[in-house]
Short mmCIF file of N, CA and C in Angstrom, two decimals:
data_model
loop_
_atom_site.label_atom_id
_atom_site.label_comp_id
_atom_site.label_asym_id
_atom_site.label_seq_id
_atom_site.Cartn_x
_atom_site.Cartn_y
_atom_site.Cartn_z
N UNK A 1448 24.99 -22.48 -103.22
CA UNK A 1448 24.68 -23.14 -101.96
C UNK A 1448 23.26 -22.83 -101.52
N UNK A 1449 22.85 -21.52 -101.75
CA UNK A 1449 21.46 -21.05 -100.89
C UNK A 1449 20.75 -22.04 -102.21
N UNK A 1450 20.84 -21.96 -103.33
CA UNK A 1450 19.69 -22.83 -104.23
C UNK A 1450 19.27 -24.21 -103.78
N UNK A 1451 20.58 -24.65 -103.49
CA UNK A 1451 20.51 -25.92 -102.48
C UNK A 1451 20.12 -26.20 -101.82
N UNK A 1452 19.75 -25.12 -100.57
CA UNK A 1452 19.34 -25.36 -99.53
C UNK A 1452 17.73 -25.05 -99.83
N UNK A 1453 17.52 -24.16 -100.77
CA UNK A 1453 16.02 -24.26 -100.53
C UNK A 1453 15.39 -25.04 -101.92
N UNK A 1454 15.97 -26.29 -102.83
CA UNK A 1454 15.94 -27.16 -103.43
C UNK A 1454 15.05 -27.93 -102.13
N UNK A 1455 15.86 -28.51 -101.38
CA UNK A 1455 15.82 -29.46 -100.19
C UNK A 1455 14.50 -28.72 -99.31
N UNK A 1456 14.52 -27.65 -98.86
CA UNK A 1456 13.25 -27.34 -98.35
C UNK A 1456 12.37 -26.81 -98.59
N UNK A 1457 12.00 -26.42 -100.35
CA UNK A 1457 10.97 -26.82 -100.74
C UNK A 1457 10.03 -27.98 -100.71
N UNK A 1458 10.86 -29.03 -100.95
CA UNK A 1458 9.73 -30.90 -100.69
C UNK A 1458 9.17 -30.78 -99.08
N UNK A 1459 9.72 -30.42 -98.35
CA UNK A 1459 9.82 -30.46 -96.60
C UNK A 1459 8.41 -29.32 -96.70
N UNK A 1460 8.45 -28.40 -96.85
CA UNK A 1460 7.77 -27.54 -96.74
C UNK A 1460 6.34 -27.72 -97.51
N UNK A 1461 6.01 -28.46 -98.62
CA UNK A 1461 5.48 -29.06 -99.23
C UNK A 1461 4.76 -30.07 -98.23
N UNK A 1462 5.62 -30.97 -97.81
CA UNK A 1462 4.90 -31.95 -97.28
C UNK A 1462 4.39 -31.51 -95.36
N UNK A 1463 4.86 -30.72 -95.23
CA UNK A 1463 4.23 -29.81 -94.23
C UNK A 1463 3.14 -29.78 -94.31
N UNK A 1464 3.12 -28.73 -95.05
CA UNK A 1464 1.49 -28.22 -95.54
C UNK A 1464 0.82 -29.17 -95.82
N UNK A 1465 0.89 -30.35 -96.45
CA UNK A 1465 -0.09 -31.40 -96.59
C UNK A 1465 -0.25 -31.90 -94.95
N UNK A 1466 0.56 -32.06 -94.72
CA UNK A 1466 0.24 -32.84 -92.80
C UNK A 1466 -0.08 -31.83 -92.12
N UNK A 1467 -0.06 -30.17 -92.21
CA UNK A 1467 -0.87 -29.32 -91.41
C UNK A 1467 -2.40 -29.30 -91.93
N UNK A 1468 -2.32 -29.35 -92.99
CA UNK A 1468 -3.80 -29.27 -94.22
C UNK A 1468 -4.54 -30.87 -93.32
N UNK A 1469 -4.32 -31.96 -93.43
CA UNK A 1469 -5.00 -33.29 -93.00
C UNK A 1469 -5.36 -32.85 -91.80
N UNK A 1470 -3.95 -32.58 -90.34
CA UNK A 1470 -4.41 -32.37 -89.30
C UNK A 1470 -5.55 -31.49 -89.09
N UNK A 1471 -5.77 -30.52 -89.71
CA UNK A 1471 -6.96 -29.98 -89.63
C UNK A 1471 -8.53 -30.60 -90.04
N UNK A 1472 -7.82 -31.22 -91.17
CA UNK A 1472 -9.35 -31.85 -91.74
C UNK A 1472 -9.77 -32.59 -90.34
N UNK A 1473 -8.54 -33.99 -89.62
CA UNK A 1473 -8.92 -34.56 -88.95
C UNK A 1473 -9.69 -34.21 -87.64
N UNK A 1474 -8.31 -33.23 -87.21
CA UNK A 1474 -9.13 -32.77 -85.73
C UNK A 1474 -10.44 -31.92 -86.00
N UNK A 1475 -10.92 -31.01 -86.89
CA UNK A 1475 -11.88 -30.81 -86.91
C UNK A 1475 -12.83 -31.59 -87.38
N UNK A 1476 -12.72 -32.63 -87.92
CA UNK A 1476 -13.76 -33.75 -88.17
C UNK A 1476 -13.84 -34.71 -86.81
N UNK A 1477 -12.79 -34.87 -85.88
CA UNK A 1477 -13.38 -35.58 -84.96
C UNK A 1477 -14.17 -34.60 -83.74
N UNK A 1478 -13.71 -33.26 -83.99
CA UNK A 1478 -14.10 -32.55 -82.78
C UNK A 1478 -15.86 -32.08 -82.99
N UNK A 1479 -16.36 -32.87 -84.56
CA UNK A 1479 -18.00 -32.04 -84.70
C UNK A 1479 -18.20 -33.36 -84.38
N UNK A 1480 -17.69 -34.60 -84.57
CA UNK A 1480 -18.57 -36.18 -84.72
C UNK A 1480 -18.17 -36.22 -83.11
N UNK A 1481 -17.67 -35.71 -82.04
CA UNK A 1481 -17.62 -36.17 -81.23
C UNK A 1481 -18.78 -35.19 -80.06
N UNK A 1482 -18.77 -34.03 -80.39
CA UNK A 1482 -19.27 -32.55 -79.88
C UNK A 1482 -21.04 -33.26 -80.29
N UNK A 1483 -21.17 -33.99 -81.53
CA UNK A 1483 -22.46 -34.27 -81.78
C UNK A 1483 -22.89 -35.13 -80.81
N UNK A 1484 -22.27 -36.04 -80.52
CA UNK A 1484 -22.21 -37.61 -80.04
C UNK A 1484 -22.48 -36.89 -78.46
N UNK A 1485 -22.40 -36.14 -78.32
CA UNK A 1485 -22.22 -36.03 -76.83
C UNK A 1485 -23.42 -34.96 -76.78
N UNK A 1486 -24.04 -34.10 -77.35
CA UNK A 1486 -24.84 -33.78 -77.62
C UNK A 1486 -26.14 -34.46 -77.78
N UNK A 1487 -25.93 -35.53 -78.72
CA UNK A 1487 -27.22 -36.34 -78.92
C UNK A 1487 -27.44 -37.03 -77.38
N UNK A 1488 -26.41 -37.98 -77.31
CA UNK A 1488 -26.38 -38.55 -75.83
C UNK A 1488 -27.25 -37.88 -74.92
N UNK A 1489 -26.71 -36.68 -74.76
CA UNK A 1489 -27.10 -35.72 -73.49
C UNK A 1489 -29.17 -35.67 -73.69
N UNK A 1490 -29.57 -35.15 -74.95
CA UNK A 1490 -30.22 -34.90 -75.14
C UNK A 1490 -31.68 -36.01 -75.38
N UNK A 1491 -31.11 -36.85 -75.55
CA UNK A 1491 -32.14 -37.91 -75.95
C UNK A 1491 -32.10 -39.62 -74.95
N UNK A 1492 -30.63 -39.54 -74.01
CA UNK A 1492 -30.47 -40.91 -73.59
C UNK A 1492 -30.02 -40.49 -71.88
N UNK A 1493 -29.95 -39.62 -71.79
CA UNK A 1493 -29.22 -38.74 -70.71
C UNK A 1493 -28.70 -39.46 -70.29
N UNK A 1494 -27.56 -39.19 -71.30
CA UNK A 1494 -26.30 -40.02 -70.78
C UNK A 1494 -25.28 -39.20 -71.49
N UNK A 1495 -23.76 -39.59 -71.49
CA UNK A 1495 -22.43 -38.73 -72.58
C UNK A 1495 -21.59 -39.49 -71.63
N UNK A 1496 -20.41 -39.32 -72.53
CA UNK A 1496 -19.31 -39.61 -72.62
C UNK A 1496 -18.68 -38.78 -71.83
N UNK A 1497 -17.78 -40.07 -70.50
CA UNK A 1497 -17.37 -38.97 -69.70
C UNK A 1497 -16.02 -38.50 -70.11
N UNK A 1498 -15.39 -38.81 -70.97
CA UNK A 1498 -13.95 -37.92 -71.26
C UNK A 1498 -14.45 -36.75 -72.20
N UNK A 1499 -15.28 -36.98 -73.00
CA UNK A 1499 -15.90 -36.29 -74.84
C UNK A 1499 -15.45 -35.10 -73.90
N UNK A 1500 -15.98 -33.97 -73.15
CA UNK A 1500 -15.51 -32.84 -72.11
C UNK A 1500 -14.40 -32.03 -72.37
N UNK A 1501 -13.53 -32.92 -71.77
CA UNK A 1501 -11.90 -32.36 -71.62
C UNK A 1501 -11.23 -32.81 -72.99
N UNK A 1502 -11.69 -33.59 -73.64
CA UNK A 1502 -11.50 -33.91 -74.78
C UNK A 1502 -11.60 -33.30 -75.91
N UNK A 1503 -12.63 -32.55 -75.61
CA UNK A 1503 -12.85 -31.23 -76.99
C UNK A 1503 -12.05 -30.33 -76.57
N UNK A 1504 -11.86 -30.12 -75.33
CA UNK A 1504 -10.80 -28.79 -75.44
C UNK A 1504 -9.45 -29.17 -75.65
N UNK A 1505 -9.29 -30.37 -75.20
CA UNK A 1505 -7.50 -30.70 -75.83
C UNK A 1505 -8.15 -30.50 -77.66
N UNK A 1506 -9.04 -30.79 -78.16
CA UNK A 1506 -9.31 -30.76 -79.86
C UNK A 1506 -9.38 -29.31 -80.17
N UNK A 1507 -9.50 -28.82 -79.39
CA UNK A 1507 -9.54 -27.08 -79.42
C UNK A 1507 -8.21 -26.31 -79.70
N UNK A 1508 -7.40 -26.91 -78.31
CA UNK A 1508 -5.82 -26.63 -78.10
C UNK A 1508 -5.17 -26.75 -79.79
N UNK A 1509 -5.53 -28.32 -79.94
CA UNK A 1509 -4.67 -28.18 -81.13
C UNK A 1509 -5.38 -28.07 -82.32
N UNK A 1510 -6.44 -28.01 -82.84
CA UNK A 1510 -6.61 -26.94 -84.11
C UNK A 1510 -6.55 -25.67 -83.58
N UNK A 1511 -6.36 -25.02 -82.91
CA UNK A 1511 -5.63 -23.44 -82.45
C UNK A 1511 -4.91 -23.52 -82.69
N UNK A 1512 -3.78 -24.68 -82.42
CA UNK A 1512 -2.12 -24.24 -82.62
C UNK A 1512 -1.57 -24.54 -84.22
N UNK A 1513 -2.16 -26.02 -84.25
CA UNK A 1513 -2.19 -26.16 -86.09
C UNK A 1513 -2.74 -25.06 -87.04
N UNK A 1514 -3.63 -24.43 -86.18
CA UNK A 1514 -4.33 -23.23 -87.52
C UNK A 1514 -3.48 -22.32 -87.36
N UNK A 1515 -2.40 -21.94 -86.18
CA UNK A 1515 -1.50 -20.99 -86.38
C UNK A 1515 -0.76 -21.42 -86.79
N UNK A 1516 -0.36 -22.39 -87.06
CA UNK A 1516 0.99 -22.61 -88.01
C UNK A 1516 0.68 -22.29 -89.57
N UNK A 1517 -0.57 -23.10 -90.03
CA UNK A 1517 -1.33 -22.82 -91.38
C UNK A 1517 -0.81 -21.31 -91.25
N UNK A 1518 -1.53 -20.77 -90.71
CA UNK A 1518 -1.70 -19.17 -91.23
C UNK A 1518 -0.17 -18.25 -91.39
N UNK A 1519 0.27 -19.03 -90.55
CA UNK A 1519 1.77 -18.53 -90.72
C UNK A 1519 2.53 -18.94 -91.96
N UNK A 1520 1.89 -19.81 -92.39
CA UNK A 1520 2.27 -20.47 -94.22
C UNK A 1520 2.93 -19.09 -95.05
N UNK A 1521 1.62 -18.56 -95.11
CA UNK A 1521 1.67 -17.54 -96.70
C UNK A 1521 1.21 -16.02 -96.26
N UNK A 1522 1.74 -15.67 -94.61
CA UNK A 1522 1.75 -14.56 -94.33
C UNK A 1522 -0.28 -14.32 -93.97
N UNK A 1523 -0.82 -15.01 -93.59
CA UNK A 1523 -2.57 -14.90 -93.25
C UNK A 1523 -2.99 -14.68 -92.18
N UNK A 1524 -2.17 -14.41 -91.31
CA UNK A 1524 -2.03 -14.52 -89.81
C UNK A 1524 -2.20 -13.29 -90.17
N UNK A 1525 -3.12 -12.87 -88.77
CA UNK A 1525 -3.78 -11.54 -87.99
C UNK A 1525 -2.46 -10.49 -87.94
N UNK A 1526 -2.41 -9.47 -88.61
CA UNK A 1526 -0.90 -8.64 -88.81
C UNK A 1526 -1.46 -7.05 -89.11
N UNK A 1527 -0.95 -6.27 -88.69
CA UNK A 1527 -0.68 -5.00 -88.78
C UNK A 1527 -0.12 -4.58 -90.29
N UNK A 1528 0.01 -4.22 -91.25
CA UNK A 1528 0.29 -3.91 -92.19
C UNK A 1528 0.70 -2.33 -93.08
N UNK A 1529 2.24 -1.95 -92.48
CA UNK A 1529 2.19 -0.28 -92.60
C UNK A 1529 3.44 -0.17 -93.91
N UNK A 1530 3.32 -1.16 -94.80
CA UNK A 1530 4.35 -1.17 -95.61
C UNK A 1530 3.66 -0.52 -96.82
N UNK A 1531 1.93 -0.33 -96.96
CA UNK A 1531 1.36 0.41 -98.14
C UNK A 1531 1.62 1.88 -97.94
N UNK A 1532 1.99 2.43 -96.44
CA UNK A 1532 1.97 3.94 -96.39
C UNK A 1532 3.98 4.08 -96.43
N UNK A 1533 3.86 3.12 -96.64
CA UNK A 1533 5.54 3.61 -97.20
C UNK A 1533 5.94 3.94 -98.91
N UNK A 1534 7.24 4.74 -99.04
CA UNK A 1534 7.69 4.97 -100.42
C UNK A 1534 7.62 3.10 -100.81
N UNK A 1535 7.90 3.18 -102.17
CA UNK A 1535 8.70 1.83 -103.10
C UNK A 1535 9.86 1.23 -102.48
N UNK A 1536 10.86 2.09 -102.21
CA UNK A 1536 11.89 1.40 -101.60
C UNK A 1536 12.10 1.25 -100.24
N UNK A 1537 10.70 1.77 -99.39
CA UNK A 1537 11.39 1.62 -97.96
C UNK A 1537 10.18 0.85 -97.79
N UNK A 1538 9.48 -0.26 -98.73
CA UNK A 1538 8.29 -0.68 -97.99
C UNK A 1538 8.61 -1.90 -97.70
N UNK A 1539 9.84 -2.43 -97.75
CA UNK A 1539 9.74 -3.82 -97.47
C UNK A 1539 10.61 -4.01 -96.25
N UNK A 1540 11.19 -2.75 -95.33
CA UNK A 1540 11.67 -2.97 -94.30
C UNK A 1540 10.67 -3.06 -93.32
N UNK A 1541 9.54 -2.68 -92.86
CA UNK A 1541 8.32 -3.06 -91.98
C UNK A 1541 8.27 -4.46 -92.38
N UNK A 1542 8.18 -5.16 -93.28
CA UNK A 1542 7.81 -6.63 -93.33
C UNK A 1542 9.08 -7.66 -93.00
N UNK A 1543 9.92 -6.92 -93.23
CA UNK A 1543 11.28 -7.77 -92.71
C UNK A 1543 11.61 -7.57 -90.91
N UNK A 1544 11.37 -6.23 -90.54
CA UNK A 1544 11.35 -6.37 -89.47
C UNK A 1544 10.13 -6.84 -88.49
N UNK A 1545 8.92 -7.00 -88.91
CA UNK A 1545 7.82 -7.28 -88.51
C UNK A 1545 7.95 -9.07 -88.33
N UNK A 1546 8.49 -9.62 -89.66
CA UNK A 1546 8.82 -10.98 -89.43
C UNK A 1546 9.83 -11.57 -88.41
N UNK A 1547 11.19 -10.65 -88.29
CA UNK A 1547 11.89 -10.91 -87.29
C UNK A 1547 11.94 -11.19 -86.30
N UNK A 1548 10.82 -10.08 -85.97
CA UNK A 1548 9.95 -9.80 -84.42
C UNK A 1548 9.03 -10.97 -83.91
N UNK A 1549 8.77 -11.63 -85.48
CA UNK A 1549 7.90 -12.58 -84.71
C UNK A 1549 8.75 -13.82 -84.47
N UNK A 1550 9.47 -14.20 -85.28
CA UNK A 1550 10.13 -14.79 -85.17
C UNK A 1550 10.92 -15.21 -83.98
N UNK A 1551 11.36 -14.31 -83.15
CA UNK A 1551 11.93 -13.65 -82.06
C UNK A 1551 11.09 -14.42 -81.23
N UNK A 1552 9.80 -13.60 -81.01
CA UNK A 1552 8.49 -13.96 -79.98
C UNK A 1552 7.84 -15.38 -80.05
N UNK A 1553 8.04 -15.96 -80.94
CA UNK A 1553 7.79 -17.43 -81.26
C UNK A 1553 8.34 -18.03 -80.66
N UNK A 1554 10.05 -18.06 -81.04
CA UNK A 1554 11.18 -18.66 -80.42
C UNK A 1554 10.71 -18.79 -79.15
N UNK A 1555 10.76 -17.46 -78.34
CA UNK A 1555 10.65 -17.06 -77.52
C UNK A 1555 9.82 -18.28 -76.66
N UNK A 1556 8.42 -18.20 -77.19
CA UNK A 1556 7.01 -18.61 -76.69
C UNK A 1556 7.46 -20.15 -76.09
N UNK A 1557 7.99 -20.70 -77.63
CA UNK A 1557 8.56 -22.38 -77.78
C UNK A 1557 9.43 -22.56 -76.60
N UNK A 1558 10.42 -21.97 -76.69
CA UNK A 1558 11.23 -22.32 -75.48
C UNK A 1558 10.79 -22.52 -74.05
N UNK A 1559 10.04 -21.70 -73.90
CA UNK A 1559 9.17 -21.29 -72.58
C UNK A 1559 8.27 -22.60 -72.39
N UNK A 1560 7.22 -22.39 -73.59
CA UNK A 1560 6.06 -23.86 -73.35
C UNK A 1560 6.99 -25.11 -73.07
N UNK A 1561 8.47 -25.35 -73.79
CA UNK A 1561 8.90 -26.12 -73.61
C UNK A 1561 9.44 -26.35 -71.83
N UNK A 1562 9.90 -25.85 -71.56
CA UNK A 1562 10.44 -25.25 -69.89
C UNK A 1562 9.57 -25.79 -69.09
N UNK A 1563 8.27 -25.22 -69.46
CA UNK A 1563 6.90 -25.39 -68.51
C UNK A 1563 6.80 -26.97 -68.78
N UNK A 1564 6.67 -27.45 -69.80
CA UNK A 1564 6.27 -28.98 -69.95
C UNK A 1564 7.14 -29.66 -69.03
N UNK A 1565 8.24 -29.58 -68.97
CA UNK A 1565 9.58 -30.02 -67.93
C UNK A 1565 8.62 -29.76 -66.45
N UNK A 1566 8.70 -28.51 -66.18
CA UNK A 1566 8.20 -28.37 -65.16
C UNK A 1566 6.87 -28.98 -64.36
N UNK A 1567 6.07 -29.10 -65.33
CA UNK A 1567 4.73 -29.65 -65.16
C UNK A 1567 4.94 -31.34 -65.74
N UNK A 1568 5.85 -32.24 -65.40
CA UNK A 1568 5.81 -33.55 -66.17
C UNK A 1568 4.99 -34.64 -65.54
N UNK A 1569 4.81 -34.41 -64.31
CA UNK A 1569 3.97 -34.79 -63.15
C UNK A 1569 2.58 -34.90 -63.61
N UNK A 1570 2.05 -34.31 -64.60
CA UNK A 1570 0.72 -33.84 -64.52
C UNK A 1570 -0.01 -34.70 -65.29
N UNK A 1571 -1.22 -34.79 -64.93
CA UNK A 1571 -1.96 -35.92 -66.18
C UNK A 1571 -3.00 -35.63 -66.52
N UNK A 1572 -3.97 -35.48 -67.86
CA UNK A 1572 -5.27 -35.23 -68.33
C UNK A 1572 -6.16 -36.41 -68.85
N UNK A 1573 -7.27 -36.64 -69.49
CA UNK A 1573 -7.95 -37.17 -69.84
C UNK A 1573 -7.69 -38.68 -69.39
N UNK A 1574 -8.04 -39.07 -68.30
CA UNK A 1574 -8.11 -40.64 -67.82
C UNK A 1574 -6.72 -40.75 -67.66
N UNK A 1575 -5.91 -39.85 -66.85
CA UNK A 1575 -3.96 -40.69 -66.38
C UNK A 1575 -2.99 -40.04 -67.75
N UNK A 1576 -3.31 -39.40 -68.68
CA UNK A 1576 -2.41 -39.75 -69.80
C UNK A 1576 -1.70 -38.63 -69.83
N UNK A 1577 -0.31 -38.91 -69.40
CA UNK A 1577 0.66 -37.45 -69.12
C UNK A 1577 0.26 -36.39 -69.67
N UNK A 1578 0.48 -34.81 -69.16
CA UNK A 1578 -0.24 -33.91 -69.65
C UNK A 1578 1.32 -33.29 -70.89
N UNK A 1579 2.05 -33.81 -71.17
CA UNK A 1579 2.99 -33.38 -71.84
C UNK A 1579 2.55 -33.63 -72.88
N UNK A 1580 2.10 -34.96 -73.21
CA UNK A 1580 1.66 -35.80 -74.46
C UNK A 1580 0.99 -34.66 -75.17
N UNK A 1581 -0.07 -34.12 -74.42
CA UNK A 1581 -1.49 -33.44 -75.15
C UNK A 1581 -0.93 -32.01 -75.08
N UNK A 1582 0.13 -31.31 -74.13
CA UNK A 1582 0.47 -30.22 -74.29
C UNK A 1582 1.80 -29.77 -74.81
N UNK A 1583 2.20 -30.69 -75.62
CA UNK A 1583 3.58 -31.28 -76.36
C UNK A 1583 3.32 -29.86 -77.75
N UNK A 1584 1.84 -30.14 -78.08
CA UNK A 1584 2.19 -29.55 -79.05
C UNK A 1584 1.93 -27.66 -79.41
N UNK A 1585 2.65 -27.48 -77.43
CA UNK A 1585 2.61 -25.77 -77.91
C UNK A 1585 4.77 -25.12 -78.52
N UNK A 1586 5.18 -26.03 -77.87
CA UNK A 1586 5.87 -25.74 -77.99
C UNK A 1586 6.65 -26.18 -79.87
N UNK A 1587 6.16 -27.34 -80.08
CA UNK A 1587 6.12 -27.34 -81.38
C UNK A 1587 5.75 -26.56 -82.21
N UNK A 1588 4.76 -26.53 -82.06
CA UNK A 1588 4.20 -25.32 -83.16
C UNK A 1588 4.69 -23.92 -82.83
N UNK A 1589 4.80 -23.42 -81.58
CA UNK A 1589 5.59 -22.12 -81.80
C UNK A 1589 6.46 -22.10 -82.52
N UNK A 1590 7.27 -23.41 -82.23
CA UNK A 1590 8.81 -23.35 -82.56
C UNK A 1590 9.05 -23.48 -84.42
N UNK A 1591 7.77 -24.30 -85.30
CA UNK A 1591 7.11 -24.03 -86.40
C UNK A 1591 6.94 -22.70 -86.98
N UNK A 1592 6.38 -21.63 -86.24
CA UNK A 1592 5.91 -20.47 -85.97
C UNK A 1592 7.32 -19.52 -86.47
N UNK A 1593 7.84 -20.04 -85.55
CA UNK A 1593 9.07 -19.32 -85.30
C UNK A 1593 10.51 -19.52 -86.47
N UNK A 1594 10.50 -20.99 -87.13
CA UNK A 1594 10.83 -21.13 -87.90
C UNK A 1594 10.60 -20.78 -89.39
N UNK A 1595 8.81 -20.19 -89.58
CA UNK A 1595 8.41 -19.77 -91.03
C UNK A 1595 8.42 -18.63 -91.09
N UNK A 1596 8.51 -17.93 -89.57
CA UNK A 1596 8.80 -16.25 -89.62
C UNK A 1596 10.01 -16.09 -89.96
N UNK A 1597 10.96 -16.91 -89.29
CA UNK A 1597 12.34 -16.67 -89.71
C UNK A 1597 12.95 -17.06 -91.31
N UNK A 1598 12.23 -17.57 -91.72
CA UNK A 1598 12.38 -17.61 -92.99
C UNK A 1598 12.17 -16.30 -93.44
N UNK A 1599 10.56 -16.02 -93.59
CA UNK A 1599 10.14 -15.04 -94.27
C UNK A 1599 11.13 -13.53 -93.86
N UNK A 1600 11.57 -13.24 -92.82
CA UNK A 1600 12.46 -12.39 -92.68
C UNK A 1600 13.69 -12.21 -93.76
N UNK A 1601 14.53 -13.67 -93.46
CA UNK A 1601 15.69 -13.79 -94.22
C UNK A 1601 15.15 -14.37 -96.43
N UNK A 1602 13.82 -13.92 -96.25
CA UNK A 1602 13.42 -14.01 -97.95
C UNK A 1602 13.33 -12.03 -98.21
N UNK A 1603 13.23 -11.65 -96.91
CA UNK A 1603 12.98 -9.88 -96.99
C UNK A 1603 14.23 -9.36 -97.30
N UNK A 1604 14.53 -10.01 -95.97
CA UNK A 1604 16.71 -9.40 -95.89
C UNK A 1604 17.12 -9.64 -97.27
N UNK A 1605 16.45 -10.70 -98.04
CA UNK A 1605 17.65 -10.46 -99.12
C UNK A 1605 16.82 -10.31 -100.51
N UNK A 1606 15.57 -9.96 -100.65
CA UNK A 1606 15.30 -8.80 -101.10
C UNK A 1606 15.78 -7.08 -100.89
N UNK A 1607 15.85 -7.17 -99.78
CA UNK A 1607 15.92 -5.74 -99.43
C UNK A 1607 17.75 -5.48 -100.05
N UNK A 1608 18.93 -5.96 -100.39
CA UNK A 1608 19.93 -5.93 -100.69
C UNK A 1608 19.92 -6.54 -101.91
N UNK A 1609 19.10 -6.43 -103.14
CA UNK A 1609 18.88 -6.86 -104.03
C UNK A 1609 18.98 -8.00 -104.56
N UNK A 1610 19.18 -9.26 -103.30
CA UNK A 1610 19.16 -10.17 -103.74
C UNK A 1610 17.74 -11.26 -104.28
N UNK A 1611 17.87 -12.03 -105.01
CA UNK A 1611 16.57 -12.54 -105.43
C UNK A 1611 15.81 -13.21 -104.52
N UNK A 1612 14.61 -12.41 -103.98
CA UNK A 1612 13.53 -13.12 -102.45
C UNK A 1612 12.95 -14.37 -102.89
N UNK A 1613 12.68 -14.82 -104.16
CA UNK A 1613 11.98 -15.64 -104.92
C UNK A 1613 12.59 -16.97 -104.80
N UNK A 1614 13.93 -16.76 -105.18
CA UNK A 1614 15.03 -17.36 -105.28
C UNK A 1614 14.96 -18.40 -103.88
N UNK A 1615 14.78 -17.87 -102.48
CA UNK A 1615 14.40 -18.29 -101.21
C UNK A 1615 13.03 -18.75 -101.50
N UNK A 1616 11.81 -18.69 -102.06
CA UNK A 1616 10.44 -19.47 -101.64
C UNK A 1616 10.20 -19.55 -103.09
#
C-alpha cells in the first residue's frame, strides 16, 4: 500500500517542482522588467507607473513564499543541524523531530493566515482587487510547507524503525 501511495506522489511532486521552479522564473522576471520600467520612467520621463509600487511588493510577498516552499523541497531551508554531533544510531532522531516541529508550525502558520484572510475579506489592494486574491497565497504555501515537512518526518519515522526511508522519496 505505502509503494502505492508514493507511486502516485511521486508524478505530483514532480510536477510541483516544475510549477514552483516556473513561478519563480516568472515572478522574478516580471519583478526586474517591471522595477526597471519604473526606474527608467522615474529617471528620464518623470513619470512611473502608479500601481508598479505596491505591485513589487505583492512580487516580493510571493517569491518569498514560493522560495520557501522550493527550499523546503530537499531540506535547503535555513536549519539548525545537531544530528553530526550525534552517535550513528541516534542521529536521525533530531531530523525527525526537527521536521515534525516544523511541520507542526507550518500547519500552524496556514491555518492562522487562513483565519486572518476570512477576517480581513473586506480589504482591497492594488486598484479595488480583493486583498485575499494577492494574500491567498500565505496560507497556501505554509500549508505546502507543512505538508513536505510532514512528509520528511514520516520518511525519518520509518527509517528510524528500520523501515526503508527511500522507499517513501
Amino acid at each position: 500500500m505505502a509503494r502505492l501511495t508514493w507511486r502516485v506522489l511521486k508524478p505530483l511532486e514532480r510536477l510541483g517542482t516544475a510549477v514552483e521552479n516556473a513561478l519563480l522564473v516568472l515572478l522574478l522576471g516580471a519583478m526586474m522588467v517591471l522595477a526597471t520600467a519604473q526606474i527608467v520612467l522615474r529617471l528620464f520621463f518623470d513619470a512611473g507607473i502608479i500601481w508598479a509600487d505596491e505591485f513589487l511588493k505583492i512580487l516580493v510577498l510571493w517569491i518569498a513564499m514560493v522560495g520557501s516552499v522550493a527550499t523546503s523541497r530537499n531540506r535547503r531551508h535555513l536549519r539548525i543541524d545537531l544530528s553530526h554531533f550525534l552517535p550513528e544510531r541516534l542521529s536521525r532522531w533530531p531530523l525527525f523531530a526537527v521536521d515534525a516541529f516544523a511541520a507542526v508550525v507550518c500547519g500552524f502558520i496556514a491555518w492562522h493566515t487562513a483565519r486572518y484572510l476570512v477576517l480581513a475579506s473586506g480589504e482591497t489592494v492594488l486598484l479595488g482587487i480583493p486583498a485575499w486574491t494577492v494574500q491567498g497565497i500565505l496560507p497556501v504555501a505554509f500549508g505546502l510547507m507543512a505538508y513536505r515537512f510532514a512528509l520528511c518526518s514520516l520518511k525519518e519515522f520509518a527509517t528510524l524503525f528500520g523501515r526503508d526511508g527511500d522507499e517513501a522519496g
